[in-house]
Coordinates of N, CA, C and O and ligand atoms in Angstrom, one line a residue:
X1 N -50.5 6.8 84.7 CA -50.2 7.0 85.9 C -48.5 7.0 86.0 O -48.0 6.0 85.6
X2 N -48.3 8.1 87.0 CA -47.0 8.4 87.1 C -46.7 7.5 88.9 O -47.4 8.3 89.6
X3 N -45.5 6.9 88.9 CA -45.1 6.9 90.5 C -44.7 7.9 91.1 O -43.9 8.7 90.4
X4 N -45.1 8.0 92.2 CA -44.1 9.2 92.7 C -43.4 9.2 94.1 O -43.3 8.1 94.5
X5 N -42.7 9.8 94.0 CA -41.4 9.4 94.9 C -40.7 10.9 95.9 O -41.0 11.8 95.5
X6 N -40.6 10.3 97.3 CA -40.6 11.1 97.9 C -39.3 11.3 97.6 O -38.4 10.7 97.7
X7 N -38.7 12.9 97.8 CA -37.5 13.6 98.0 C -36.6 13.7 99.4 O -37.2 14.0 100.3
X8 N -35.5 13.5 99.5 CA -35.2 14.3 100.4 C -34.9 15.5 100.6 O -34.4 16.4 99.2
X9 N -35.4 16.1 102.0 CA -34.6 18.0 101.9 C -33.5 18.5 102.4 O -33.2 17.5 103.7
X10 N -32.8 18.9 101.7 CA -31.7 19.7 102.1 C -31.7 20.2 102.9 O -32.9 21.1 103.2
X11 N -30.8 20.3 104.2 CA -30.9 21.3 105.3 C -30.0 22.0 104.9 O -28.8 22.0 105.1
X12 N -30.3 23.2 105.7 CA -29.4 24.4 106.2 C -28.4 24.0 107.0 O -28.3 23.5 107.7
X13 N -26.8 24.1 107.5 CA -26.3 25.1 106.0 C -25.8 24.1 105.0 O -25.4 23.0 105.0
X14 N -26.2 24.5 103.8 CA -25.6 23.6 102.2 C -26.0 24.5 100.9 O -26.1 25.5 100.9
X15 N -24.5 24.2 100.3 CA -24.5 25.5 99.1 C -25.0 25.3 98.2 O -25.7 26.2 97.5
X16 N -25.8 24.4 98.0 CA -27.0 24.1 97.2 C -28.4 25.4 97.5 O -29.0 25.6 96.4
X17 N -28.4 25.5 99.0 CA -29.3 26.5 99.1 C -29.4 27.8 99.1 O -30.2 28.9 99.1
X18 N -27.8 28.2 98.4 CA -27.3 29.6 98.2 C -27.0 30.1 96.9 O -26.4 30.6 96.7
X19 N -27.9 28.9 96.3 CA -27.3 29.4 94.7 C -28.3 30.0 93.8 O -29.6 29.6 94.0
X20 N -28.3 30.8 93.1 CA -29.2 31.5 91.8 C -29.3 30.5 91.2 O -28.3 29.9 90.3
X21 N -31.0 29.7 90.9 CA -31.0 28.5 90.3 C -31.3 29.4 88.8 O -31.6 30.5 88.7
X22 N -31.1 28.2 88.3 CA -31.3 28.5 86.4 C -32.9 28.6 86.3 O -33.3 27.5 86.6
X23 N -33.3 28.9 85.1 CA -34.4 28.7 84.5 C -34.9 27.8 84.0 O -33.6 27.0 83.3
X24 N -36.0 27.2 83.9 CA -36.7 25.8 83.1 C -36.6 26.2 82.0 O -37.4 27.4 81.5
X25 N -35.8 25.0 81.0 CA -36.0 25.8 79.5 C -37.5 25.2 78.7 O -38.3 25.8 78.1
X26 N -38.0 23.6 79.3 CA -39.1 23.7 79.0 C -39.7 22.9 79.3 O -39.2 22.1 80.7
X27 N -40.9 22.5 79.4 CA -41.6 22.0 81.0 C -41.6 20.4 80.0 O -42.9 19.8 79.2
X28 N -41.1 19.9 80.2 CA -41.0 18.2 79.7 C -41.5 17.1 80.8 O -41.6 17.6 82.0
X29 N -40.9 15.9 80.4 CA -41.3 15.0 81.6 C -40.8 14.7 82.9 O -41.1 14.5 84.0
X30 N -39.5 15.1 83.3 CA -38.6 15.5 83.9 C -39.4 16.8 85.0 O -39.1 16.1 85.8
X31 N -39.5 17.9 84.3 CA -40.2 18.6 84.8 C -41.6 18.0 85.9 O -41.8 19.0 86.9
X32 N -42.1 17.4 85.0 CA -43.9 17.0 85.4 C -43.3 15.9 86.5 O -44.0 16.3 87.9
X33 N -42.1 15.3 86.7 CA -41.4 14.3 87.7 C -41.2 15.0 88.8 O -41.9 14.8 90.0
X34 N -40.7 15.9 88.8 CA -40.1 16.5 89.8 C -41.3 17.6 90.5 O -41.4 17.5 91.9
X35 N -42.1 18.2 89.5 CA -43.6 18.9 90.4 C -44.1 17.8 91.1 O -44.4 17.9 92.4
X36 N -44.3 16.7 90.8 CA -45.2 15.6 91.6 C -44.6 15.3 92.7 O -45.0 15.1 93.8
X37 N -43.2 14.8 92.4 CA -42.5 14.4 93.7 C -42.2 15.5 94.8 O -42.6 15.3 95.8
X38 N -42.1 16.5 94.2 CA -42.1 18.1 95.2 C -43.3 18.1 96.3 O -43.6 18.1 97.1
X39 N -44.6 17.5 95.4 CA -45.8 18.2 95.9 C -45.9 16.9 96.7 O -46.2 17.3 98.5
X40 N -45.9 15.6 96.5 CA -45.9 14.8 97.7 C -44.7 15.3 98.9 O -45.4 14.8 100.0
X41 N -43.9 15.2 98.7 CA -42.4 15.5 99.7 C -42.9 16.6 100.2 O -43.0 16.7 101.8
X42 N -43.9 17.7 99.9 CA -44.0 18.9 100.6 C -45.4 18.3 101.6 O -45.1 18.7 102.5
X43 N -46.2 18.0 101.5 CA -47.6 17.5 101.8 C -46.7 16.3 103.1 O -47.7 16.3 104.0
X44 N -46.1 15.3 102.6 CA -45.4 14.5 103.6 C -44.8 14.7 105.2 O -44.8 14.6 105.8
X45 N -44.0 16.2 104.6 CA -43.2 17.0 105.5 C -43.5 17.1 107.0 O -42.8 17.0 108.2
X46 N -44.7 17.9 107.1 CA -45.9 18.4 105.9 C -45.3 19.7 106.0 O -45.1 20.4 106.6
X47 N -45.9 20.5 104.8 CA -45.1 21.9 104.7 C -46.4 22.6 103.6 O -46.9 21.9 103.3
X48 N -45.9 23.7 103.4 CA -47.0 24.5 102.5 C -46.5 25.1 101.1 O -47.0 25.6 100.4
X49 N -44.8 25.3 101.6 CA -44.4 25.2 100.4 C -42.9 24.4 99.9 O -42.6 24.0 101.2
X50 N -42.5 24.2 99.2 CA -41.2 23.7 98.2 C -40.4 24.1 97.3 O -41.4 24.2 96.4
X51 N -39.7 24.7 97.5 CA -38.7 24.8 95.8 C -37.7 24.2 95.9 O -37.1 23.4 96.5
X52 N -37.3 23.7 94.6 CA -36.3 22.7 93.8 C -35.5 22.7 94.7 O -34.3 21.6 94.8
X53 N -34.5 23.8 94.6 CA -33.2 23.7 95.2 C -33.3 22.8 96.6 O -32.1 22.3 97.2
X54 N -34.2 23.3 97.3 CA -34.4 22.3 98.6 C -34.7 20.8 98.2 O -34.2 20.2 99.2
X55 N -34.7 20.0 97.2 CA -34.3 19.0 97.0 C -33.4 18.7 95.9 O -33.1 17.7 95.5
X56 N -32.3 19.9 96.1 CA -31.2 19.5 95.5 C -30.9 19.9 93.6 O -30.2 19.5 93.0
X57 N -32.3 20.1 93.2 CA -32.8 21.0 91.6 C -32.3 22.1 91.4 O -33.3 23.0 92.0
X58 N -31.2 22.5 90.7 CA -31.4 24.0 91.0 C -32.0 24.5 89.8 O -31.1 25.4 89.3
X59 N -33.5 24.8 89.8 CA -34.0 25.0 88.5 C -34.9 25.8 89.4 O -35.4 25.5 90.6
X60 N -35.6 26.6 88.6 CA -36.6 27.8 89.2 C -38.2 26.9 89.0 O -38.7 27.6 87.8
X61 N -38.2 26.7 89.8 CA -39.6 25.3 90.1 C -40.2 25.6 91.7 O -39.0 25.2 92.5
X62 N -41.0 26.0 92.0 CA -41.7 26.3 93.5 C -42.9 25.1 92.8 O -43.7 25.0 92.1
X63 N -43.3 24.8 94.5 CA -44.5 24.3 95.2 C -45.3 24.7 96.2 O -44.3 24.9 96.7
X64 N -46.5 25.0 95.9 CA -47.2 25.1 97.8 C -48.9 24.7 96.8 O -49.3 24.9 96.1
X65 N -49.0 25.1 98.8 CA -50.6 25.1 98.9 C -50.5 25.0 100.4 O -50.5 24.4 101.2
X66 N -51.2 26.5 100.4 CA -51.3 27.1 101.7 C -53.3 26.7 102.1 O -53.2 27.4 103.1
X67 N -53.3 26.0 101.6 CA -54.5 25.3 102.7 C -54.8 24.3 103.4 O -54.1 23.6 103.6
X68 N -54.6 25.0 104.7 CA -54.5 24.2 105.8 C -55.8 23.8 106.3 O -55.5 22.7 107.8
X69 N -56.8 23.9 106.1 CA -58.2 23.4 107.6 C -58.3 22.5 107.3 O -58.1 21.6 105.8
X70 N -58.5 21.8 108.2 CA -58.8 20.0 107.7 C -60.1 20.1 107.1 O -61.1 20.8 107.2
X71 N -59.7 19.3 106.3 CA -61.1 18.7 105.7 C -61.3 19.6 104.5 O -61.8 19.4 103.5
X72 N -61.0 20.9 104.1 CA -60.1 21.9 103.2 C -60.0 21.4 101.8 O -59.0 20.5 101.7
X73 N -60.5 21.7 100.7 CA -60.1 21.0 99.3 C -58.8 21.5 99.4 O -58.5 22.8 99.3
X74 N -57.9 21.0 99.0 CA -56.1 21.0 99.0 C -56.2 21.7 97.3 O -57.1 21.7 96.4
X75 N -55.1 22.8 97.4 CA -54.8 23.3 95.9 C -53.5 23.3 95.9 O -52.4 24.4 96.1
X76 N -52.6 22.8 95.3 CA -51.8 22.2 94.9 C -51.1 23.3 94.0 O -52.1 23.2 92.9
X77 N -50.1 24.1 93.7 CA -50.1 24.7 92.4 C -48.3 24.9 92.3 O -47.9 24.2 93.0
X78 N -48.1 24.5 90.8 CA -46.9 24.2 90.8 C -46.5 25.9 89.5 O -46.7 25.8 89.1
X79 N -45.4 26.6 90.2 CA -45.4 27.5 89.5 C -43.7 27.7 89.0 O -42.8 27.3 89.5
X80 N -43.7 27.7 87.4 CA -42.2 27.2 87.3 C -41.5 28.8 86.4 O -42.9 29.4 86.1
X81 N -40.5 29.0 86.5 CA -39.7 30.7 86.3 C -40.8 31.6 87.0 O -41.1 32.6 86.2
X82 N -41.0 31.4 88.2 CA -41.9 32.3 89.0 C -40.9 33.8 89.4 O -40.3 33.7 89.2
X83 N -42.2 35.0 88.7 CA -41.8 36.3 89.1 C -42.6 37.2 89.4 O -43.8 37.0 89.1
X84 N -42.5 38.1 90.2 CA -43.0 38.6 91.3 C -43.3 40.2 90.2 O -41.7 40.8 89.9
X85 N -44.2 40.1 89.9 CA -44.4 41.4 88.7 C -44.6 43.1 89.2 O -44.4 44.0 88.8
X86 N -45.4 42.9 90.5 CA -45.7 43.8 91.2 C -45.5 43.2 92.9 O -46.3 42.3 93.2
X87 N -45.4 44.3 93.8 CA -45.3 44.3 95.1 C -46.0 45.5 96.0 O -45.9 46.6 95.3
X88 N -46.8 45.1 96.4 CA -48.0 46.1 97.7 C -46.7 47.0 98.5 O -45.8 46.4 98.5
X89 N -47.0 48.6 98.5 CA -46.2 49.2 99.6 C -46.7 48.9 101.1 O -45.7 48.6 101.9
X90 N -47.6 48.1 101.2 CA -48.2 47.7 102.5 C -47.1 46.4 102.9 O -47.4 45.5 102.4
X91 N -47.0 46.5 103.8 CA -46.4 45.3 104.4 C -47.0 44.4 105.4 O -47.5 44.9 106.1
X92 N -46.7 43.3 105.9 CA -47.0 42.3 106.6 C -46.0 41.2 107.5 O -44.9 41.2 106.8
X93 N -46.6 41.1 108.7 CA -45.4 40.6 109.4 C -46.0 39.0 109.8 O -47.2 39.0 110.2
X94 N -45.2 38.0 109.3 CA -45.4 36.6 109.3 C -44.5 35.8 110.1 O -43.3 36.1 109.9
X95 N -44.9 34.9 110.9 CA -43.8 34.1 111.9 C -43.7 32.9 110.6 O -44.6 32.0 110.7
X96 N -42.3 32.9 110.2 CA -42.0 32.0 109.0 C -41.2 31.0 109.5 O -40.6 31.1 110.5
X97 N -41.5 29.9 108.8 CA -40.6 28.4 109.3 C -39.7 28.0 107.8 O -40.5 28.4 106.7
X98 N -39.2 27.0 107.6 CA -38.7 26.6 106.8 C -38.3 24.5 106.5 O -37.9 24.1 107.4
X99 N -38.5 23.9 105.6 CA -38.4 22.7 105.9 C -37.1 22.8 105.5 O -36.7 21.7 106.4
X100 N -36.2 23.3 104.8 CA -34.6 23.1 105.4 C -34.3 23.8 106.8 O -33.3 24.0 107.0
X101 N -34.9 24.0 107.6 CA -34.3 24.7 108.5 C -35.4 23.9 109.7 O -36.1 24.8 110.9
X102 N -35.7 23.2 109.8 CA -36.5 22.7 110.9 C -36.7 23.2 112.2 O -35.6 23.3 112.6
X103 N -37.7 23.5 112.4 CA -38.1 23.6 113.8 C -37.7 24.9 114.4 O -37.8 25.2 115.7
X104 N -37.3 25.7 113.5 CA -37.4 27.3 113.7 C -37.7 27.8 113.1 O -38.4 28.1 112.0
X105 N -38.3 29.5 113.4 CA -39.4 30.3 113.4 C -39.1 31.3 114.0 O -38.6 31.6 114.8
X106 N -39.8 32.5 112.8 CA -39.2 34.0 113.2 C -39.9 35.0 112.3 O -40.4 34.6 111.2
X107 N -40.1 35.8 112.8 CA -40.8 36.8 112.1 C -40.0 37.7 111.0 O -39.2 37.9 111.1
X108 N -41.3 37.6 109.7 CA -40.2 38.3 108.6 C -41.2 39.2 108.1 O -42.3 38.9 108.5
X109 N -41.0 40.5 107.9 CA -41.8 41.2 107.0 C -41.5 41.5 105.7 O -40.7 41.3 105.0
X110 N -43.0 41.5 104.7 CA -42.7 41.1 103.8 C -43.9 42.4 102.9 O -45.2 42.2 103.5
X111 N -44.0 42.4 102.0 CA -45.2 42.6 101.1 C -46.1 42.1 101.3 O -46.4 41.2 101.1
X112 N -47.6 43.1 101.6 CA -48.4 42.1 102.5 C -49.5 41.4 100.8 O -49.9 40.5 100.6
X113 N -48.9 42.3 100.0 CA -49.4 41.5 98.4 C -48.6 41.4 97.2 O -48.0 42.2 97.4
X114 N -48.6 40.6 96.7 CA -47.8 40.5 95.3 C -48.3 39.6 94.5 O -49.8 38.9 94.1
X115 N -48.4 39.9 93.0 CA -48.7 39.9 91.5 C -47.5 38.7 90.7 O -46.1 39.9 91.4
X116 N -47.6 37.6 90.5 CA -46.4 36.8 90.4 C -47.3 36.4 88.9 O -48.4 35.9 88.8
X117 N -46.1 36.3 88.0 CA -46.5 35.8 86.7 C -45.2 34.5 86.8 O -44.4 34.2 87.1
X118 N -45.9 33.4 86.0 CA -45.2 31.9 86.1 C -45.7 31.3 85.2 O -46.8 31.3 84.3
X119 N -44.9 30.3 84.2 CA -45.4 29.3 83.3 C -46.1 28.2 84.4 O -45.4 27.4 85.3
X120 N -47.2 27.9 83.7 CA -47.7 26.4 84.5 C -47.2 24.7 83.9 O -46.1 25.0 82.7
X121 N -47.4 23.8 84.4 CA -47.2 22.7 83.6 C -48.2 22.5 82.7 O -47.7 21.5 81.9
X122 N -48.7 23.2 82.4 CA -49.7 23.2 81.0 C -48.3 23.7 80.2 O -49.3 23.9 79.0
X123 N -47.7 24.4 80.6 CA -46.8 25.7 79.1 C -47.3 26.7 79.5 O -46.3 27.5 78.3
X124 N -48.6 27.2 79.8 CA -49.0 28.2 79.5 C -48.4 29.4 80.9 O -48.1 28.8 81.5
X125 N -48.6 30.7 80.3 CA -48.6 32.4 81.1 C -49.2 32.1 81.9 O -50.6 32.3 81.5
X126 N -49.1 31.8 83.1 CA -50.1 32.7 84.1 C -49.8 33.7 85.1 O -48.6 33.9 85.6
X127 N -50.7 34.5 85.1 CA -50.8 35.9 86.5 C -51.4 35.9 87.8 O -53.0 35.7 86.8
X128 N -51.6 35.9 88.9 CA -52.2 35.8 89.9 C -52.2 36.5 91.1 O -50.4 37.1 91.1
X129 N -52.7 37.3 91.3 CA -52.5 38.2 92.6 C -52.7 37.5 94.0 O -53.5 37.0 94.3
X130 N -51.5 37.3 94.8 CA -51.6 36.6 95.8 C -51.7 37.6 97.3 O -51.3 38.9 97.2
X131 N -52.7 37.7 98.2 CA -52.7 38.1 99.9 C -52.2 37.0 100.9 O -52.2 35.7 100.5
X132 N -52.1 37.7 101.8 CA -52.3 36.4 103.3 C -51.2 36.0 103.2 O -49.9 35.6 102.9
X133 N -51.2 34.4 103.6 CA -50.7 33.6 104.1 C -50.1 33.3 102.2 O -48.3 32.8 102.3
X134 N -50.6 33.1 101.3 CA -50.1 32.8 99.9 C -48.9 33.3 99.8 O -48.3 33.0 99.0
X135 N -49.4 34.8 99.7 CA -48.3 36.2 99.2 C -47.4 35.6 99.8 O -45.9 35.7 99.6
X136 N -46.8 35.5 101.0 CA -45.8 35.2 102.6 C -45.3 34.2 102.0 O -44.0 34.2 101.6
X137 N -45.8 33.0 101.4 CA -45.3 31.3 100.7 C -44.6 31.8 99.5 O -43.3 31.5 99.2
X138 N -45.2 32.5 98.9 CA -44.8 32.4 97.0 C -43.6 33.1 97.3 O -42.9 32.8 96.8
X139 N -43.7 34.4 98.0 CA -42.0 35.4 98.3 C -41.0 34.5 98.9 O -40.3 34.9 98.5
X140 N -41.3 33.8 100.1 CA -40.3 32.8 100.7 C -40.1 31.6 99.4 O -38.8 31.5 99.7
X141 N -40.8 30.8 98.9 CA -40.2 30.6 97.8 C -39.3 30.6 97.1 O -38.3 30.2 96.2
X142 N -40.2 32.0 95.9 CA -38.8 32.5 95.1 C -37.9 33.0 95.5 O -36.7 32.9 94.9
X143 N -37.9 33.3 97.2 CA -36.7 33.7 97.8 C -35.6 32.6 97.6 O -34.1 32.8 97.1
X144 N -36.0 31.4 97.6 CA -35.3 30.0 97.7 C -34.6 30.2 96.4 O -33.1 29.6 95.9
X145 N -35.2 30.2 95.3 CA -34.8 30.1 93.6 C -33.6 31.5 93.5 O -32.8 31.4 92.7
X146 N -33.7 32.1 94.5 CA -32.7 33.2 94.5 C -31.6 32.9 95.3 O -30.9 33.9 95.9
X147 N -31.3 31.7 96.1 CA -30.8 31.6 97.0 C -30.6 31.8 98.3 O -29.6 32.3 99.5
X148 N -31.6 32.6 98.7 CA -32.1 33.3 99.8 C -32.9 32.7 100.7 O -33.8 32.0 100.6
X149 N -32.7 33.0 101.8 CA -33.5 32.0 103.1 C -33.9 33.0 103.6 O -33.4 34.1 104.2
X150 N -35.3 32.6 104.6 CA -36.0 33.4 105.8 C -34.6 34.5 106.7 O -35.1 35.2 107.2
X151 N -34.0 33.1 107.1 CA -33.2 33.7 108.3 C -31.7 34.6 107.6 O -31.4 35.2 108.5
X152 N -32.2 35.2 106.7 CA -31.4 36.0 106.0 C -31.7 37.7 106.0 O -31.2 38.4 106.2
X153 N -33.1 37.2 106.5 CA -34.3 38.7 106.7 C -33.5 39.2 108.7 O -34.0 40.0 108.7
X154 N -33.0 38.1 109.5 CA -32.8 38.5 110.4 C -32.0 38.7 111.0 O -31.0 39.4 110.0
X155 N -31.7 39.4 112.2 CA -30.1 40.0 112.5 C -29.3 39.1 112.7 O -29.3 38.0 113.0
X156 N -27.9 39.5 112.2 CA -26.9 38.8 112.2 C -26.6 37.6 113.2 O -26.5 36.3 113.3
X157 N -27.1 38.1 114.5 CA -27.0 37.3 115.9 C -28.1 36.2 115.6 O -27.4 34.6 116.4
X158 N -29.3 36.4 115.4 CA -30.4 35.3 115.5 C -29.7 34.4 114.3 O -30.2 33.0 114.4
X159 N -29.4 34.7 113.5 CA -29.0 34.0 112.0 C -28.2 32.7 112.1 O -28.2 31.7 112.4
X160 N -26.9 33.5 112.9 CA -25.6 32.6 113.2 C -26.3 31.5 114.3 O -25.9 30.4 114.4
X161 N -27.3 32.0 115.4 CA -27.9 31.1 116.2 C -28.7 29.8 115.9 O -28.3 28.6 115.9
X162 N -29.3 30.2 115.1 CA -30.4 29.5 114.0 C -29.1 28.0 113.2 O -29.4 27.0 113.0
X163 N -28.4 29.1 112.8 CA -27.3 27.9 111.6 C -26.3 27.0 112.1 O -26.7 25.9 112.2
X164 N -25.9 27.1 113.6 CA -25.3 26.7 114.9 C -26.3 25.5 115.2 O -25.9 24.1 115.2
X165 N -27.2 26.0 115.3 CA -28.4 24.7 115.8 C -28.8 23.5 114.6 O -28.5 22.6 114.8
X166 N -28.4 24.2 113.5 CA -28.8 23.8 111.7 C -27.7 22.8 111.9 O -27.7 21.0 111.7
X167 N -26.2 23.0 112.4 CA -24.7 22.5 111.7 C -25.0 20.9 112.7 O -24.4 19.9 112.5
X168 N -25.7 21.4 114.2 CA -25.1 20.5 115.4 C -26.7 19.6 115.1 O -26.1 18.3 115.0
X169 N -27.6 19.8 114.0 CA -28.8 18.3 113.8 C -28.8 17.9 112.7 O -28.8 16.5 112.6
X170 N -27.6 18.6 111.7 CA -27.3 17.7 110.5 C -25.8 16.5 111.4 O -26.4 15.9 110.8
X171 N -24.9 17.2 112.2 CA -24.3 16.2 112.5 C -25.3 15.0 113.0 O -24.5 13.9 113.2
X172 N -25.7 15.0 113.9 CA -26.8 14.2 114.3 C -27.7 13.1 114.0 O -27.4 11.9 114.2
X173 N -27.5 13.4 112.7 CA -28.5 13.1 111.9 C -27.7 12.0 111.5 O -27.7 11.2 110.5
X174 N -26.2 12.5 111.2 CA -25.2 12.3 110.3 C -24.8 10.6 111.1 O -24.8 9.6 110.5
X175 N -25.1 11.3 112.5 CA -24.4 10.0 113.0 C -25.2 9.1 113.7 O -25.2 7.8 113.5
X176 N -26.6 9.2 113.4 CA -27.8 8.0 113.0 C -27.6 7.5 112.0 O -28.8 6.4 112.0
X177 N -26.9 8.0 110.8 CA -27.0 7.3 109.8 C -28.5 7.7 108.4 O -28.4 6.8 108.1
X178 N -29.0 8.8 109.4 CA -29.6 9.0 108.4 C -29.4 9.8 107.1 O -30.2 10.4 106.6
X179 N -27.9 10.1 106.8 CA -27.6 11.2 106.4 C -27.7 12.4 106.2 O -28.2 12.5 107.4
X180 N -27.5 13.4 105.7 CA -27.7 15.0 106.3 C -28.0 15.9 105.0 O -28.7 16.9 104.8
Ligands
NI1 NI1 -38.1 27.6 103.2

């Protein structure tokens, strides 16, 4: 039995959230621990997805669980070195948010379906097709591994407005002594 630790989530703007993350070389104990901690941190937030750079680890790993209905069985997923291998031409718009950009939401257009290949915690290669909220979530999280945030899809004015709010939020949190 492994202990799980909540990790603190970085808030935008932070250079670590703008970094191209390196591939995970081996699925070892550190990676298992990171995945456990990230799932715990995601559920506690609460959120439906979390990428390693959001907890300050610049590796290509993400966790997600888009099961939101009360009482439904959770479906935690850990994707290591995920890659979109196919995207639908058809697009859809979802109102997105991000644990690194708290309480800010905006419409983002993305392919409605994607096929993703990744390495699992079992070390094996997996491929799955995602649609609906899962498709939006996995694309949003893979973007994080490439240093891209959902606000990067918005018009500059809106993006700057949100960034200014986050700078203010971080200043307030630092003043309260909660770190940043
Ligand atoms: Ni995010």
